[in-house]
Amino acid sequence: MNRAYYKNTISEFLTEDSNSVLGQLSLNHTNRSLEDLQKNAWVKQIEILKNELKGIIGSIYFEFQIPRMGKRVDNIIIIDDCVFVVEFKVGDETYGKHAEVQVIDYCLDLKNFHEGSHFVKLIPVLIATNAETYSTDLDKVIEHRQVAKCNKSGIKNIIELFIQNSKGKIDITTWENSIYKPTPTIVEAAKALYKGHKVEEISRHDSEKINLDKTSNYINEVIENSKLNNKKSICFVTGVPGAGKTLAGLSIANERMLADEDEHAVFLSGNGPLVDVLREALARDFVITSKENGEPVTKENAKRRTSTFIQNIHHFRDEYLKHNVEPTEKVVVFDEAQRAWTKKQVSSFMKRKKGIEDFAMSEPEFLIDVMNRHKDWCTIVCLIGGGQEINTGEAGLEEWINAFQNNYKDWDIHFSNSIVNSPNYIKTETQRKWLMEKGISEVDLHLAVSVRSFRSEQVSEFVYELLELNLDKTKKIYANIKKSFPIFLTRDIDIAKKWLRNESKGSERTGLIASSGARRLKALGLDVKNEISAPNWFLNSSDDIRSSYFLEDIATEFDIQGLEIDRTCLIWGANFHIDNNDWKHQSFKGTKWMNINQEVSKNYLKNTYRVLLTRARQGVIIFIPSGSDLDHTRPSVFYDGTYSYLKGIGIEELF
């Protein structure tokens, strides 16, 4: 795959006519509306590089694609054992902070996801053509803590500085042909998909187990078959935490939207923060893209346009509760479908909020009923997370199956084979047998590998064994993952914050997370009841006090489920702690802790910590307070058992 608009050896680039170089760049460039502005920038870059690279042997690339980020690097210059990642700011007199972060992000992206760049020196270089000269700290630049900065006449000096101690040469052919295995965040993925990228372009597909594109292809076949034969169908997609269920769902909704606008495909989620974050991210990105294309739009117009792609499931429900009509949507994707409400929860809500006294359907049954109004065909895609119910009244998969058993037996049911092979999804043998007889089991509807953490596919397995208190298995998995996915322990929140700040580079996002039930963290100035704005926390920059970067506001399981950031500090609360080699489940009422005795509520709490432990992409530090025996709500016994258990696993403590 040719990822650059132009590539050549430096020696051939120097002798090639500048108009020829410009012609190749223009031929590959697709944005016609800004062609003159872009051409002028290229002309200047070509001129500067031809002057600065004289006598240097290596390779050069213009507009090198970084797929995960949907961006192109101005230049890649490979000399000896160094890859110089160059961002030009033609005409600028200062080195902009945003540009510095951007070029570091390019280096990190190549290092993490481009096989040929894993073990080479990646040097971020920012060229502000009219700026003053700037001194360079070699070690900090190589560590991606700083950027090498220069004006139009300083490039050669920077190159010579970094190649003076070269150890060998990069094999250019091998580097060019190396596999690129991106693992985007869900926010990055949503933006890329909305721009027209396919799921196979922006996600890993290097392993038979990582089958996002296979899952998408299977569901597309089901949709096309339903359409052709006037059938109604449902697909149940399962996966381990972080395996990309939401990405698969967004991909399906986007593909169907592009394939046939009349299908009005939509991605629905009851996860309010996820919907808010994705909508805001799409709107912000659409404003930027429209401006770059010379067709600026307002933020409000952008929101109106992008909101049709991603909607809140409760708004969808309420719309068709008010109007008993055939829905516009032919294809609906329900994210986290296991969180749809039980009949009791919906009935209570309808009575309290809508004044409806006798509503007698669970949320899954009502949503199926809405889609069943179609006279010809429709397809529902349900994304199911096993063992991820975290709130009272969440129905799980069983309620969906009940609805089909009782009322909708003419539908085609396609389900992940894991549903009948794992106790996490269906707990009754009767229901499991009915599904096997009625439905079609398909291996491609299960996403088996966690790709949230591109550093280790075993993180979700580690978390499972940790929460099950399987010490030997947990220790064994931890020994395998600790180098690639660092996990640390501390009893000092300032140490935790320092680790987050020191480890993260570029725009890598960090944040504090905790259980919504960890109420007595308030004594430490950490208040889980202080509601955050999820879009601000997840999307705003490091100079915004509302963003996660400031390490002030805490995101709970409700804010962060379905989303992820690079590094987290999990603040462990007294509501879930080790007592006599078993988990103690508590909730805080008034002035004291109360024991949780119902099994379903215990599972909700365990799943809360499962969610919190699987939100990081690159590393976690767990902060366990020391407690205070002067405070009856925070005795040290509520914390020390959990601390000892985690230490026993082998997790290193930072002091």
XYZ file of C-alpha atoms in Angstrom:
655
model
C 0.000 0.000 0.000
C 1.364 3.427 -0.975
C 0.651 5.627 2.031
C 2.332 8.799 0.733
C 1.349 11.235 -2.004
C 5.013 11.357 -3.021
C 8.028 9.221 -2.089
C 11.601 9.052 -3.340
C 15.215 8.795 -2.311
C 16.558 12.140 -1.147
C 19.139 12.187 -3.944
C 16.462 11.705 -6.633
C 14.170 14.220 -4.948
C 16.971 16.801 -5.090
C 17.464 16.333 -8.836
C 13.796 16.005 -9.765
C 12.132 19.122 -11.163
C 10.103 20.860 -8.458
C 7.071 21.074 -10.761
C 7.184 17.301 -11.211
C 7.111 16.788 -7.418
C 4.266 19.285 -7.126
C 2.384 17.553 -9.939
C 2.485 14.191 -8.164
C 1.287 15.774 -4.928
C -1.558 17.571 -6.712
C -2.583 14.410 -8.575
C -3.032 12.493 -5.311
C -4.677 15.350 -3.422
C -8.475 15.161 -3.263
C -9.398 18.479 -1.659
C -9.916 20.725 -4.696
C -11.419 23.723 -2.881
C -8.171 24.530 -1.075
C -5.837 23.532 -3.867
C -4.166 26.923 -4.304
C -3.459 27.338 -0.591
C -2.135 23.793 -0.334
C -0.054 24.153 -3.498
C 1.631 27.266 -2.149
C 2.539 25.425 1.053
C 3.955 22.508 -0.948
C 5.962 24.826 -3.181
C 7.596 26.356 -0.110
C 8.231 22.955 1.512
C 9.846 21.595 -1.664
C 12.052 24.663 -1.940
C 13.175 24.525 1.708
C 13.830 20.776 1.703
C 15.798 20.925 -1.548
C 18.086 23.510 0.093
C 18.408 21.770 3.444
C 18.846 18.121 2.365
C 21.816 18.614 0.040
C 24.513 16.016 0.712
C 22.215 13.853 2.864
C 21.465 10.241 1.932
C 18.088 8.757 2.772
C 14.406 8.649 1.768
C 11.668 11.249 1.796
C 7.857 11.091 1.860
C 5.297 13.866 1.435
C 1.803 13.617 2.957
C 2.312 10.271 4.696
C -0.969 8.781 5.913
C -1.639 8.044 9.600
C -4.837 5.941 9.260
C -5.946 5.762 12.910
C -5.932 9.540 13.212
C -7.314 10.256 9.742
C -4.378 12.619 9.172
C -1.345 12.982 6.937
C 2.140 13.949 8.111
C 3.699 16.725 6.018
C 6.959 14.793 5.659
C 8.692 11.633 6.760
C 12.475 11.710 6.262
C 14.401 8.479 6.933
C 18.157 8.741 7.432
C 20.326 5.974 8.933
C 18.430 4.683 12.019
C 16.207 7.766 12.391
C 12.684 8.495 11.165
C 12.121 12.262 11.213
C 8.409 13.059 11.458
C 8.080 16.615 10.167
C 5.253 19.114 10.532
C 5.588 22.357 8.540
C 3.994 25.653 9.521
C 4.791 27.799 6.490
C 4.913 31.507 7.328
C 4.532 31.027 11.103
C 6.742 33.061 13.422
C 6.060 30.983 16.559
C 5.991 27.302 17.479
C 2.354 26.549 18.244
C 1.538 24.250 21.179
C -1.164 22.446 19.171
C 1.333 21.683 16.399
C 3.840 20.329 18.952
C 1.236 17.952 20.386
C 0.167 16.915 16.888
C 3.652 15.920 15.703
C 4.308 13.975 18.939
C 0.986 12.177 18.371
C 2.142 11.199 14.869
C 5.308 9.667 16.359
C 3.379 7.799 19.052
C 0.931 6.501 16.475
C 3.737 5.126 14.301
C 5.531 3.661 17.324
C 2.432 1.917 18.645
C 0.733 0.758 15.451
C 3.253 0.631 12.569
C 5.284 -2.563 12.835
C 8.340 -1.118 11.089
C 8.462 1.788 13.540
C 8.242 -0.134 16.822
C 11.995 -0.085 17.494
C 13.394 2.811 15.481
C 14.188 6.355 16.597
C 11.168 8.510 15.778
C 12.076 12.194 15.903
C 9.232 14.751 16.045
C 10.217 17.925 14.186
C 8.220 21.163 14.016
C 9.289 23.705 11.396
C 7.875 27.206 11.787
C 9.542 28.776 8.766
C 9.842 32.338 10.118
C 10.467 31.582 13.808
C 13.644 32.114 15.785
C 16.166 29.323 16.296
C 15.490 26.946 19.189
C 17.793 24.708 21.236
C 17.133 20.949 21.226
C 17.312 18.461 24.108
C 18.117 15.186 22.325
C 16.995 12.829 25.088
C 13.648 14.549 25.674
C 12.915 14.615 21.930
C 13.758 10.916 21.526
C 11.483 10.160 24.519
C 8.728 12.257 22.853
C 8.558 14.651 25.793
C 9.653 17.540 23.605
C 9.732 18.442 19.914
C 12.789 19.404 17.867
C 11.974 22.910 16.609
C 13.612 24.967 13.881
C 12.980 27.556 11.200
C 13.470 27.091 7.458
C 17.261 27.051 7.760
C 17.655 24.725 10.738
C 16.538 21.348 9.387
C 19.974 20.117 8.348
C 21.408 20.942 11.791
C 18.673 18.926 13.518
C 19.215 15.941 11.224
C 22.979 15.955 11.815
C 22.424 16.251 15.574
C 20.341 13.068 15.731
C 22.301 10.900 13.272
C 25.729 11.584 14.768
C 25.533 8.406 16.880
C 23.626 6.251 14.389
C 23.692 2.504 14.854
C 22.946 1.003 11.458
C 20.364 1.854 8.818
C 16.644 1.252 8.478
C 15.696 -1.150 5.686
C 13.475 1.160 3.628
C 11.629 -1.602 1.759
C 10.806 -3.447 4.981
C 9.726 -0.210 6.690
C 7.474 0.818 3.789
C 5.813 -2.597 3.601
C 5.329 -3.049 7.338
C 1.821 -3.797 8.567
C -0.086 -0.923 10.101
C -2.372 -2.204 12.871
C -4.346 0.737 14.251
C -6.467 0.499 17.378
C -8.557 3.666 17.466
C -10.472 4.965 20.443
C -14.220 4.864 19.915
C -14.197 8.648 19.450
C -11.504 8.433 16.740
C -13.354 5.539 15.109
C -16.690 7.372 15.026
C -15.083 10.397 13.371
C -13.236 8.267 10.801
C -16.324 6.179 9.969
C -18.470 9.293 9.590
C -15.912 10.622 7.099
C -16.346 7.503 4.991
C -13.532 5.222 6.134
C -14.298 1.516 6.359
C -13.799 -0.459 9.568
C -10.947 -2.497 8.022
C -9.037 0.721 7.281
C -9.037 1.975 10.853
C -8.944 -1.174 12.975
C -6.731 -4.169 13.528
C -7.335 -7.194 11.349
C -3.998 -8.945 11.817
C -5.386 -11.994 13.583
C -8.146 -14.466 12.791
C -9.468 -13.777 16.299
C -9.785 -10.049 15.644
C -12.763 -10.261 13.312
C -14.424 -6.841 13.242
C -14.628 -6.858 9.454
C -15.988 -10.443 9.470
C -18.663 -9.402 11.961
C -19.624 -6.426 9.784
C -19.722 -8.583 6.653
C -21.954 -11.194 8.297
C -24.446 -8.592 9.525
C -24.486 -6.895 6.117
C -25.390 -10.250 4.551
C -28.241 -10.684 7.050
C -29.543 -7.195 6.207
C -29.351 -7.765 2.461
C -31.088 -11.145 2.799
C -33.847 -9.621 4.956
C -34.320 -6.864 2.417
C -34.453 -9.284 -0.514
C -36.884 -11.715 1.105
C -39.036 -9.296 3.137
C -37.897 -10.836 6.419
C -37.475 -9.370 9.875
C -34.221 -10.290 11.563
C -32.135 -9.684 14.640
C -28.405 -10.233 15.252
C -26.983 -10.603 18.764
C -23.294 -9.611 18.813
C -21.213 -10.424 21.894
C -17.658 -9.730 22.916
C -15.200 -9.403 25.746
C -14.799 -5.900 27.255
C -12.924 -3.687 24.827
C -13.305 -6.044 21.862
C -14.931 -3.406 19.667
C -18.650 -4.119 19.903
C -19.475 -0.414 19.749
C -17.041 0.044 16.855
C -18.738 -2.823 14.996
C -22.138 -1.236 15.643
C -21.036 2.204 14.452
C -19.523 0.580 11.382
C -22.777 -1.196 10.499
C -24.884 1.933 10.997
C -22.449 3.963 8.922
C -22.142 1.384 6.120
C -25.915 1.065 5.798
C -26.297 4.843 5.853
C -23.850 5.070 2.934
C -25.275 2.033 1.116
C -28.885 3.201 1.080
C -30.124 6.424 2.655
C -33.687 5.067 2.586
C -32.755 2.515 5.255
C -32.223 5.407 7.716
C -29.785 3.274 9.671
C -29.173 4.563 13.181
C -26.919 3.764 16.123
C -28.894 3.826 19.391
C -27.524 3.730 22.907
C -28.997 4.131 26.382
C -25.554 5.220 27.535
C -26.138 8.980 27.771
C -22.482 10.018 28.237
C -21.382 7.895 25.257
C -24.047 9.462 23.027
C -23.156 12.961 24.231
C -19.416 12.453 23.715
C -19.732 10.906 20.252
C -22.236 13.501 19.038
C -20.105 16.356 20.317
C -16.946 14.835 18.791
C -18.638 14.369 15.403
C -20.030 17.911 15.469
C -16.675 19.475 16.401
C -14.884 17.463 13.740
C -17.523 18.291 11.116
C -17.066 22.019 11.818
C -13.286 21.696 11.344
C -13.575 19.557 8.194
C -16.161 21.867 6.647
C -13.931 24.858 7.280
C -10.949 23.060 5.707
C -13.102 22.295 2.670
C -14.028 25.951 2.287
C -17.667 25.326 3.263
C -17.885 26.457 6.913
C -20.903 25.460 9.002
C -22.025 26.525 12.456
C -21.715 24.199 15.440
C -25.526 24.010 15.723
C -25.922 22.967 12.082
C -23.179 20.402 12.527
C -24.969 18.962 15.569
C -28.261 18.726 13.680
C -26.589 16.838 10.851
C -24.510 14.412 12.935
C -27.221 13.669 15.525
C -29.179 11.561 13.026
C -26.333 9.022 12.994
C -26.174 8.518 16.792
C -29.258 8.808 18.995
C -30.301 8.154 22.568
C -32.353 4.966 22.740
C -34.789 6.536 25.218
C -35.577 9.385 22.833
C -36.195 6.794 20.097
C -38.468 4.874 22.466
C -40.415 7.980 23.490
C -40.909 9.084 19.877
C -42.622 5.812 18.943
C -44.489 5.691 22.233
C -46.170 8.972 21.268
C -46.806 7.963 17.645
C -48.062 4.489 16.803
C -46.592 4.549 13.309
C -44.213 2.483 11.230
C -40.698 3.688 12.102
C -38.566 5.516 9.567
C -35.555 3.380 10.461
C -35.130 0.007 8.734
C -31.818 -0.854 10.428
C -31.250 -0.061 14.103
C -28.163 -0.886 16.132
C -28.734 -1.061 19.892
C -25.509 -0.580 21.810
C -25.182 -2.230 25.228
C -28.522 -3.928 24.677
C -28.113 -5.835 27.948
C -28.781 -2.525 29.726
C -32.328 -2.187 28.334
C -34.879 -2.036 31.146
C -37.012 -4.770 32.664
C -40.832 -4.590 32.591
C -40.864 -3.465 36.225
C -38.365 -0.650 35.587
C -40.168 0.595 32.459
C -43.569 0.382 34.135
C -42.326 2.436 37.089
C -40.738 5.003 34.769
C -43.842 5.310 32.582
C -46.052 5.823 35.623
C -43.747 8.432 37.233
C -42.595 10.350 34.158
C -45.221 9.799 31.470
C -48.426 9.327 33.469
C -49.048 5.932 31.824
C -50.587 3.594 34.409
C -50.678 0.244 32.656
C -47.543 -0.046 30.504
C -46.896 -3.811 30.416
C -43.808 -4.341 28.263
C -40.109 -4.526 29.004
C -37.919 -2.154 27.020
C -36.607 -4.935 24.741
C -40.170 -6.072 23.997
C -41.308 -2.525 23.205
C -38.315 -1.830 20.942
C -38.956 -5.064 19.027
C -42.640 -4.146 18.850
C -41.759 -0.774 17.301
C -39.608 -2.385 14.589
C -42.248 -5.088 14.048
C -44.573 -2.357 12.770
C -42.734 -2.569 9.441
C -44.894 -4.374 6.897
C -41.957 -5.680 4.858
C -38.475 -5.991 6.374
C -36.167 -4.650 9.059
C -33.047 -5.661 10.977
C -32.108 -5.091 14.602
C -28.484 -5.448 15.705
C -28.021 -5.928 19.460
C -24.565 -5.430 20.943
C -24.380 -7.452 24.161
C -21.732 -7.213 26.864
C -21.774 -10.263 29.116
C -21.542 -9.461 32.817
C -21.673 -5.700 32.262
C -25.033 -4.788 33.815
C -24.240 -2.056 36.333
C -27.585 -0.511 37.230
C -30.846 -1.540 38.856
C -33.495 -2.564 36.355
C -31.162 -3.609 33.547
C -32.707 -6.626 31.876
C -29.774 -8.469 30.350
C -30.092 -10.674 27.271
C -32.804 -12.904 28.765
C -35.481 -10.241 28.350
C -34.763 -9.960 24.614
C -35.082 -13.730 24.230
C -38.310 -13.757 26.280
C -39.894 -11.302 23.867
C -39.181 -13.529 20.867
C -40.297 -16.662 22.684
C -43.627 -15.107 23.587
C -44.602 -12.837 20.713
C -42.306 -12.616 17.682
C -41.635 -16.162 16.539
C -41.542 -15.305 12.814
C -38.298 -13.314 13.129
C -34.935 -14.721 11.991
C -32.568 -14.817 14.976
C -28.801 -14.834 14.448
C -26.722 -15.084 17.588
C -23.130 -15.341 18.718
C -22.147 -18.897 19.587
C -20.818 -17.594 22.930
C -24.377 -16.880 24.087
C -25.110 -20.586 24.474
C -21.587 -21.500 25.600
C -21.125 -18.993 28.437
C -23.123 -18.461 31.664
C -22.498 -14.689 31.344
C -25.346 -14.273 28.847
C -28.209 -16.708 29.518
C -28.654 -18.320 32.915
C -31.531 -20.759 32.201
C -31.074 -23.986 30.272
C -34.634 -23.758 28.894
C -33.973 -20.455 27.198
C -30.611 -21.648 25.893
C -32.246 -24.728 24.315
C -35.017 -22.662 22.710
C -32.463 -20.309 21.167
C -30.394 -23.191 19.752
C -33.516 -24.708 18.155
C -34.951 -21.447 16.806
C -31.900 -19.368 15.895
C -28.708 -19.552 13.858
C -25.462 -19.725 15.849
C -22.515 -17.868 14.298
C -18.910 -17.637 15.508
C -18.319 -14.350 13.651
C -20.860 -12.619 15.873
C -18.527 -12.941 18.873
C -15.562 -10.591 19.259
C -13.089 -12.648 21.245
C -10.091 -10.346 21.620
C -9.922 -7.105 23.577
C -8.428 -4.393 21.382
C -9.105 -1.496 23.753
C -5.641 -1.987 25.151
C -3.470 -2.442 22.086
C -0.640 -3.197 24.504
C -2.162 -6.429 25.838
C -5.081 -8.526 24.694
C -5.145 -10.271 28.104
C -6.257 -7.291 30.211
C -9.943 -8.308 30.286
C -8.957 -11.879 31.212
C -6.719 -10.522 33.982
C -9.570 -8.401 35.359
C -11.976 -11.342 35.263
C -9.651 -13.586 37.286
C -8.811 -10.748 39.697
C -12.478 -10.142 40.492
C -13.118 -13.874 40.839
C -10.299 -13.986 43.424
C -8.461 -16.662 41.448
C -5.057 -15.651 42.797
C -2.853 -18.160 40.970
C -4.421 -17.483 37.568
C -4.352 -13.725 38.177
C -0.643 -13.834 39.110
C 0.166 -15.851 36.002
C -1.633 -13.462 33.638
C -0.165 -10.438 35.405
C 3.347 -11.799 34.877
C 2.587 -11.954 31.134
C 1.129 -8.453 30.779
C 3.036 -6.253 33.234
C 5.734 -5.195 30.759
C 3.365 -4.323 27.943
C 0.504 -3.014 30.094
C 1.840 -1.393 33.266
C -0.296 -1.675 36.393
C 0.851 0.022 39.585
C -0.438 0.437 43.116
C -0.116 3.386 45.473
C -1.576 4.729 48.699
C -0.757 8.329 47.818
C -3.019 10.153 45.343
C -0.240 12.646 44.528
C 2.046 9.765 43.500
C -0.742 8.476 41.248
C -1.222 11.867 39.591
C 2.530 12.266 39.124
C 2.725 8.866 37.401
C -0.108 9.781 35.030
C 1.519 13.091 34.104
C 5.003 11.623 33.669
C 3.948 8.656 31.558
C 1.666 10.431 29.111
C 2.929 12.226 26.017
C 1.345 14.275 23.274
C -2.432 14.199 23.598
C -2.552 10.845 25.399
C -5.469 11.251 27.760
C -5.361 10.600 31.504
C -8.063 10.772 34.167
C -9.318 9.834 37.623
C -12.088 7.226 37.804
C -14.006 5.682 40.696
C -17.194 3.849 41.596
C -20.264 6.047 42.020
C -20.809 4.215 45.310
C -17.397 5.158 46.749
C -19.008 7.973 48.731
C -16.447 8.309 51.524
C -13.703 9.352 49.131
C -15.226 12.763 49.793
C -13.139 12.913 52.995
C -10.055 13.026 50.731
C -11.491 15.794 48.557
C -12.563 13.276 45.905
C -16.309 13.605 45.370
C -17.950 11.008 43.107
C -21.299 12.818 43.454
C -19.943 15.861 41.618
C -21.457 15.330 38.155
C -19.175 15.905 35.202
C -19.900 16.963 31.646
C -18.728 13.886 29.727
C -17.959 15.786 26.471
C -15.800 18.283 28.372
C -14.054 15.543 30.378
C -13.322 13.329 27.364
C -12.782 15.862 24.569
C -11.429 19.120 25.958
C -7.739 19.967 25.865
C -5.180 19.846 28.656
C -5.501 23.574 29.373
C -9.211 23.213 30.242
C -9.874 22.620 33.961
C -13.007 20.603 33.091
C -11.026 18.060 31.090
C -9.827 14.711 32.414
C -6.225 15.943 32.080
C -6.583 18.245 35.102
C -7.071 15.224 37.392
C -9.702 17.029 39.435
C -13.104 15.761 38.316
C -13.789 12.034 38.695
C -15.578 9.970 36.073
C -17.705 7.131 37.462
C -18.717 3.877 35.778
C -21.774 5.620 34.330
C -19.643 8.325 32.702
C -16.967 6.068 31.275
C -18.699 2.810 30.293
C -18.287 2.280 26.552
C -15.475 4.839 26.384
C -11.773 4.657 27.142
C -8.707 6.787 27.779
C -4.990 6.044 27.630
C -4.139 5.893 31.328
C -6.387 5.875 34.374
C -6.045 6.214 38.099
C -8.673 3.937 39.618
C -9.510 5.220 43.082
C -10.668 2.150 45.027
C -13.586 2.751 47.363
C -14.708 1.097 50.600
C -17.915 -0.079 48.910
C -16.142 -3.108 47.418
C -13.249 -4.504 49.404
C -11.613 -7.726 50.526
C -12.738 -9.067 53.911
C -11.677 -12.542 55.085
C -10.565 -13.529 51.568
C -13.886 -12.577 49.990
C -15.452 -9.443 48.546
C -17.493 -7.291 50.890
C -20.297 -5.378 49.130
C -21.521 -2.134 50.713
C -23.586 0.956 49.957
C -23.467 4.195 51.902
C -26.759 5.382 53.412
C -27.004 8.529 55.487
C -24.039 8.298 57.864
C -23.005 4.648 57.613
C -22.278 1.722 55.336
C -24.984 -0.906 54.771
C -24.293 -4.469 53.645
C -25.540 -5.430 50.172
C -27.099 -8.881 50.415
C -29.049 -9.374 47.176
C -27.019 -11.353 44.628
C -28.167 -9.197 41.718
C -26.991 -6.036 43.513
C -23.699 -7.700 44.381
C -23.200 -8.495 40.697
C -23.940 -4.893 39.740
C -21.198 -3.747 42.091
C -18.669 -6.304 40.869
C -19.465 -5.300 37.290
C -18.884 -1.668 38.255
C -15.287 -2.500 39.127
C -14.992 -4.666 35.995
C -15.927 -1.615 33.937
C -13.521 0.653 35.824
C -10.619 -1.790 35.560
C -10.997 -2.131 31.775
C -11.155 1.542 30.715
C -7.441 2.150 30.128
C -5.641 1.588 26.837
C -2.039 1.870 28.017
C -1.823 1.527 31.790
C -3.492 1.828 35.207
C -2.449 3.001 38.621
C -4.705 1.907 41.483
C -4.931 4.271 44.435
C -6.112 2.642 47.664
C -6.580 5.121 50.521
C -5.019 4.319 53.892
C -8.232 4.893 55.817
C -8.566 6.436 59.249
C -9.513 4.624 62.424
C -10.746 7.959 63.783
C -13.530 7.894 61.161
C -16.017 5.016 61.550
C -16.871 5.259 57.826
C -13.238 4.861 56.730
C -11.489 2.338 58.992
C -8.235 0.966 57.607
C -9.767 -2.527 57.475
C -11.955 -1.323 54.572
C -8.823 -0.764 52.486
C -5.955 -2.894 53.761
C -7.375 -6.250 52.651
C -7.738 -5.098 49.051
C -4.260 -3.556 49.165
C -2.752 -6.837 50.432
C -4.585 -8.846 47.768
C -3.286 -6.644 44.943
C 0.224 -6.717 46.405
C -0.063 -10.507 46.578
C -0.736 -10.609 42.834
C 2.671 -8.992 42.396
C 1.514 -5.484 41.459
C 4.346 -3.053 42.166
C 3.695 -0.243 44.627
C 4.917 3.281 43.897
C 6.024 5.481 46.794
